[in-house]
Short mmCIF file of C-alpha atoms in Angstrom, two decimals:
data_model
loop_
_atom_site.label_atom_id
_atom_site.label_comp_id
_atom_site.label_asym_id
_atom_site.label_seq_id
_atom_site.Cartn_x
_atom_site.Cartn_y
_atom_site.Cartn_z
CA UNK A 289 -21.64 -62.12 -80.93
CA UNK A 290 -19.89 -64.79 -84.10
CA UNK A 291 -16.91 -61.98 -85.33
CA UNK A 292 -18.36 -62.45 -89.20
CA UNK A 293 -18.49 -59.08 -90.87
CA UNK A 294 -21.02 -57.18 -91.42
CA UNK A 295 -23.42 -58.43 -94.66
CA UNK A 296 -23.74 -56.19 -97.55
CA UNK A 297 -27.24 -55.55 -96.93
CA UNK A 298 -26.38 -54.31 -94.01
CA UNK A 299 -23.52 -51.63 -94.43
CA UNK A 300 -25.70 -50.81 -97.30
CA UNK A 301 -28.76 -50.27 -94.46
CA UNK A 302 -25.98 -48.76 -92.40
CA UNK A 303 -24.38 -46.13 -95.27
CA UNK A 304 -27.70 -45.15 -95.73
CA UNK A 305 -29.21 -43.98 -92.37
CA UNK A 306 -25.96 -42.35 -91.87
CA UNK A 307 -26.22 -40.14 -95.09
CA UNK A 308 -29.82 -39.50 -93.58
CA UNK A 309 -28.63 -37.66 -90.38
CA UNK A 310 -26.40 -35.96 -92.54
CA UNK A 311 -28.92 -35.21 -94.83
CA UNK A 312 -30.70 -33.40 -90.94
CA UNK A 313 -27.59 -31.74 -90.26
CA UNK A 314 -27.80 -30.20 -93.48
CA UNK A 315 -31.29 -29.06 -93.70
CA UNK A 316 -31.05 -27.68 -89.73
CA UNK A 317 -28.21 -25.47 -90.62
CA UNK A 318 -29.25 -24.14 -93.71
CA UNK A 319 -32.64 -23.27 -92.17
CA UNK A 320 -33.57 -19.73 -92.00
CA UNK A 321 -37.33 -20.02 -91.87
CA UNK A 322 -38.02 -17.75 -88.42
CA UNK A 323 -37.07 -14.20 -89.23
CA UNK A 324 -36.39 -13.57 -85.26
CA UNK A 325 -34.45 -16.04 -84.55
CA UNK A 326 -32.15 -15.29 -88.25
CA UNK A 327 -31.95 -12.04 -86.82
CA UNK A 328 -30.52 -12.21 -83.71
CA UNK A 329 -28.09 -15.33 -83.94
CA UNK A 330 -26.57 -13.21 -86.64
CA UNK A 331 -26.04 -10.05 -84.30
CA UNK A 332 -24.74 -12.34 -81.63
CA UNK A 333 -22.18 -13.66 -84.13
CA UNK A 334 -20.91 -10.01 -85.29
CA UNK A 335 -21.63 -7.86 -81.85
CA UNK A 336 -19.44 -10.66 -79.79
CA UNK A 337 -19.12 -9.72 -76.23
CA UNK A 338 -15.36 -8.91 -74.80
CA UNK A 339 -13.90 -12.50 -73.55
CA UNK A 340 -14.42 -13.88 -77.29
CA UNK A 341 -13.73 -10.93 -79.09
CA UNK A 342 -11.06 -12.78 -81.09
CA UNK A 343 -13.04 -16.14 -82.03
CA UNK A 344 -15.32 -16.75 -85.21
CA UNK A 345 -18.81 -17.37 -84.65
CA UNK A 346 -20.94 -20.06 -86.03
CA UNK A 347 -24.20 -18.49 -85.88
CA UNK A 348 -26.62 -20.78 -87.43
CA UNK A 349 -28.74 -22.91 -86.65
CA UNK A 350 -26.64 -25.93 -84.77
CA UNK A 351 -27.76 -30.21 -85.34
CA UNK A 352 -27.49 -32.67 -83.15
CA UNK A 353 -24.94 -34.80 -82.35
CA UNK A 354 -23.11 -38.55 -80.97
CA UNK A 355 -23.72 -41.52 -81.95
CA UNK A 356 -26.07 -42.59 -84.82
CA UNK A 357 -26.78 -45.74 -82.50
CA UNK A 358 -27.45 -43.96 -79.77
CA UNK A 359 -29.81 -45.72 -77.31
CA UNK A 360 -29.74 -42.72 -75.01
CA UNK A 361 -31.59 -39.34 -76.12
CA UNK A 362 -31.32 -36.57 -75.02
CA UNK A 363 -33.41 -33.33 -75.76
CA UNK A 364 -32.22 -29.24 -74.54
CA UNK A 365 -33.69 -26.24 -74.98
CA UNK A 366 -32.09 -24.46 -77.46
CA UNK A 367 -27.87 -23.11 -78.39
CA UNK A 368 -26.51 -20.35 -75.89
CA UNK A 369 -26.10 -17.28 -77.69
CA UNK A 370 -22.49 -17.44 -76.50
CA UNK A 371 -22.08 -21.05 -76.17
CA UNK A 372 -23.45 -23.08 -79.70
CA UNK A 373 -24.23 -20.48 -81.43
CA UNK A 374 -20.12 -19.46 -81.30
CA UNK A 375 -18.72 -22.71 -81.23
CA UNK A 376 -21.24 -25.19 -83.32
CA UNK A 377 -21.93 -27.85 -80.76
CA UNK A 378 -25.16 -27.98 -78.76
CA UNK A 379 -23.59 -27.37 -74.74
CA UNK A 380 -20.35 -26.47 -75.89
CA UNK A 381 -18.07 -23.87 -74.21
CA UNK A 382 -20.97 -22.61 -71.86
CA UNK A 383 -21.39 -23.55 -68.37
CA UNK A 384 -25.00 -25.65 -69.03
CA UNK A 385 -22.47 -27.78 -70.83
CA UNK A 386 -20.01 -28.11 -68.18
CA UNK A 387 -22.35 -29.70 -65.40
CA UNK A 388 -24.51 -31.69 -68.72
CA UNK A 389 -20.44 -33.51 -69.62
CA UNK A 390 -19.38 -33.79 -66.48
CA UNK A 391 -22.47 -35.93 -65.49
CA UNK A 392 -22.19 -38.04 -68.94
CA UNK A 393 -18.75 -38.63 -68.31
CA UNK A 394 -19.48 -39.90 -64.34
CA UNK A 395 -22.45 -42.00 -65.84
CA UNK A 396 -20.17 -43.56 -68.85
CA UNK A 397 -21.99 -41.88 -71.63
CA UNK A 398 -18.73 -39.42 -72.51
CA UNK A 399 -15.40 -39.89 -73.18
CA UNK A 400 -14.66 -36.94 -71.75
CA UNK A 401 -16.07 -34.58 -69.18
CA UNK A 402 -15.92 -31.40 -70.88
CA UNK A 403 -16.83 -30.14 -74.47
CA UNK A 404 -14.72 -26.53 -75.48
CA UNK A 405 -14.72 -26.76 -79.23
CA UNK A 406 -16.02 -28.60 -82.46
CA UNK A 407 -12.47 -30.22 -82.63
CA UNK A 408 -11.58 -30.64 -78.65
CA UNK A 409 -11.86 -35.00 -78.87
CA UNK A 410 -15.35 -35.06 -77.23
CA UNK A 411 -17.37 -38.33 -78.53
CA UNK A 412 -20.37 -39.39 -76.74
CA UNK A 413 -20.72 -43.02 -76.44
CA UNK A 414 -24.60 -44.82 -76.90
CA UNK A 415 -25.98 -41.12 -76.69
CA UNK A 416 -27.20 -38.13 -78.92
CA UNK A 417 -28.09 -35.14 -78.10
CA UNK A 418 -30.43 -32.09 -80.32
CA UNK A 419 -32.34 -29.25 -79.21
CA UNK A 420 -36.22 -28.16 -79.03
CA UNK A 421 -35.18 -25.48 -81.40
CA UNK A 422 -32.46 -25.02 -83.30
CA UNK A 423 -31.52 -21.10 -83.08
CA UNK A 424 -30.13 -19.38 -80.26
CA UNK A 425 -33.09 -17.17 -79.26
CA UNK A 426 -33.06 -13.60 -77.64
CA UNK A 427 -32.94 -14.12 -73.80
CA UNK A 428 -33.37 -17.93 -73.93
CA UNK A 429 -36.77 -18.08 -74.64
CA UNK A 430 -38.14 -19.03 -78.30
CA UNK A 431 -41.61 -18.09 -79.32
CA UNK A 432 -44.21 -20.81 -79.13
CA UNK A 433 -44.36 -20.54 -83.50
CA UNK A 434 -40.54 -20.68 -83.37
CA UNK A 435 -40.89 -24.05 -81.26
CA UNK A 436 -43.62 -25.42 -84.09
CA UNK A 437 -41.64 -24.67 -86.88
CA UNK A 438 -38.40 -26.50 -85.65
CA UNK A 439 -40.41 -29.22 -84.50
CA UNK A 440 -40.01 -31.23 -87.70
CA UNK A 441 -36.47 -31.42 -86.97
CA UNK A 442 -36.97 -33.20 -83.89
CA UNK A 443 -39.49 -35.84 -85.22
CA UNK A 444 -37.19 -36.28 -87.88
CA UNK A 445 -33.75 -37.06 -85.75
CA UNK A 446 -35.82 -39.28 -83.30
CA UNK A 447 -37.16 -41.05 -86.64
CA UNK A 448 -33.72 -41.40 -87.61
CA UNK A 449 -32.58 -42.78 -84.40
CA UNK A 450 -34.51 -45.86 -84.03
CA UNK A 451 -32.68 -47.49 -81.64
CA UNK A 452 -33.41 -44.78 -78.73
CA UNK A 453 -34.72 -46.86 -75.36
CA UNK A 454 -34.12 -44.28 -72.83
CA UNK A 455 -35.12 -39.88 -73.65
CA UNK A 456 -33.91 -37.53 -70.93
CA UNK A 457 -35.68 -33.74 -71.51
CA UNK A 458 -34.27 -31.05 -69.87
CA UNK A 459 -36.54 -28.58 -68.88
CA UNK A 460 -40.14 -28.17 -69.07
CA UNK A 461 -39.95 -27.11 -72.38
CA UNK A 462 -37.58 -29.63 -73.96
CA UNK A 463 -40.33 -32.25 -72.33
CA UNK A 464 -43.32 -30.45 -73.92
CA UNK A 465 -41.86 -30.22 -77.54
CA UNK A 466 -40.37 -34.48 -76.81
CA UNK A 467 -43.97 -35.52 -75.91
CA UNK A 468 -45.41 -33.14 -79.23
CA UNK A 469 -42.52 -34.84 -81.70
CA UNK A 470 -43.35 -38.42 -79.52
CA UNK A 471 -47.34 -37.87 -80.38
CA UNK A 472 -46.73 -36.90 -84.57
CA UNK A 473 -44.66 -40.63 -84.44
CA UNK A 474 -47.75 -42.36 -83.43
CA UNK A 475 -47.11 -43.31 -79.84
CA UNK A 476 -49.57 -43.38 -77.22
CA UNK A 477 -49.61 -41.50 -74.10
CA UNK A 478 -50.32 -42.60 -70.67
CA UNK A 479 -53.33 -40.94 -69.26
CA UNK A 480 -53.67 -38.59 -67.38
CA UNK A 481 -50.87 -37.35 -69.90
CA UNK A 482 -46.79 -37.08 -68.32
CA UNK A 483 -46.26 -33.84 -66.78
CA UNK A 484 -42.74 -32.43 -66.05
CA UNK A 485 -40.63 -32.54 -63.30
CA UNK A 486 -37.39 -33.36 -61.89
CA UNK A 487 -37.23 -37.36 -61.91
CA UNK A 488 -39.98 -38.03 -63.46
CA UNK A 489 -40.34 -40.99 -65.61
CA UNK A 490 -42.78 -42.42 -68.10
CA UNK A 491 -42.46 -45.71 -69.58
CA UNK A 492 -44.41 -44.56 -72.71
CA UNK A 493 -44.35 -47.66 -75.00
CA UNK A 494 -41.99 -51.07 -74.68
CA UNK A 495 -38.91 -50.00 -74.80
CA UNK A 496 -39.47 -46.10 -75.04
CA UNK A 497 -39.17 -44.65 -71.47
CA UNK A 498 -39.45 -40.85 -70.62
CA UNK A 499 -36.79 -38.48 -67.83
CA UNK A 500 -37.51 -35.14 -66.46
CA UNK A 501 -35.27 -33.65 -65.29
CA UNK A 502 -34.25 -29.73 -64.30
CA UNK A 503 -32.14 -27.89 -67.60
CA UNK A 504 -27.94 -27.55 -66.24
CA UNK A 505 -28.54 -23.53 -66.83
CA UNK A 506 -26.79 -20.89 -64.54
CA UNK A 507 -30.51 -19.60 -62.90
CA UNK A 508 -30.65 -23.31 -61.59
CA UNK A 509 -27.59 -24.72 -60.84
CA UNK A 510 -26.14 -21.14 -58.38
CA UNK A 511 -29.31 -20.77 -56.77
CA UNK A 512 -29.28 -24.91 -55.83
CA UNK A 513 -32.53 -25.79 -57.51
CA UNK A 514 -30.25 -28.38 -59.55
CA UNK A 515 -27.45 -30.05 -58.00
CA UNK A 516 -24.79 -32.52 -59.36
CA UNK A 517 -25.61 -35.04 -57.26
CA UNK A 518 -29.53 -34.56 -58.76
CA UNK A 519 -28.20 -34.41 -62.34
CA UNK A 520 -25.93 -37.77 -61.59
CA UNK A 521 -29.44 -39.68 -60.51
CA UNK A 522 -31.11 -38.47 -64.02
CA UNK A 523 -28.43 -40.28 -65.68
CA UNK A 524 -27.67 -43.29 -63.44
CA UNK A 525 -31.67 -44.04 -63.88
CA UNK A 526 -31.17 -44.11 -67.59
CA UNK A 527 -27.44 -45.98 -67.45
CA UNK A 528 -29.90 -48.69 -65.23
CA UNK A 529 -32.68 -48.76 -67.70
CA UNK A 530 -29.72 -49.43 -70.92
CA UNK A 531 -27.90 -51.81 -68.68
CA UNK A 532 -29.54 -55.07 -70.00
CA UNK A 533 -28.44 -54.04 -73.90
CA UNK A 534 -26.24 -50.86 -73.55
CA UNK A 535 -22.67 -50.69 -73.69
CA UNK A 536 -22.25 -47.27 -71.64
CA UNK A 537 -20.69 -48.21 -67.79
CA UNK A 538 -19.75 -45.73 -65.42
CA UNK A 539 -16.17 -43.57 -65.93
CA UNK A 540 -13.83 -44.92 -64.08
#
């Protein structure tokens, strides 16, 4: 790097890029396309669990967040009813987020190991987090038609993150939706079709790798199906793939 300031076209391009991401966030937040999800997310926001009685719930769809120049994209399932649906940020204020951000911090993709609310000082480093479905679904199970309605948001988000080189899909649902989004962008997959497994790695195109991981839900973490070393291994692999051209370094 020569230390010279960015050229005027570069500045304009960056500004337009950030504006497009902001427009996408506004479009996601305003969405009311799926009546079942709208009713549920608002019901949860109004009829709070006791431990969060004094809090004001977000109660709307949740956009992705992170570094606009990210080379790592993490795709989750959907917001948790009393996590993201409460705090307004994915994997924030719930046990899944506790596991995810500890792993991201250890791998150097986050500046802190906790995510409790939108103003808690968390910053992702070379990483961006989104979800296959943007509203909290009943029983954490979106319907197929709800996933299809949300798919264009995932496609747009990927298109607005052109530096992404590694995608980590958390769970089979996110894995399948990620493949659909990539297919809509014209990506050609190896044969046989990529299949989800924890630790699965697929080099889908030059400079694009898809990694599968069990979702850090309590269903997986409390049963031992997913352990912290298993989750760490996923992001260690991501870091190793990105190491030649990424700034992420292990925490500590």
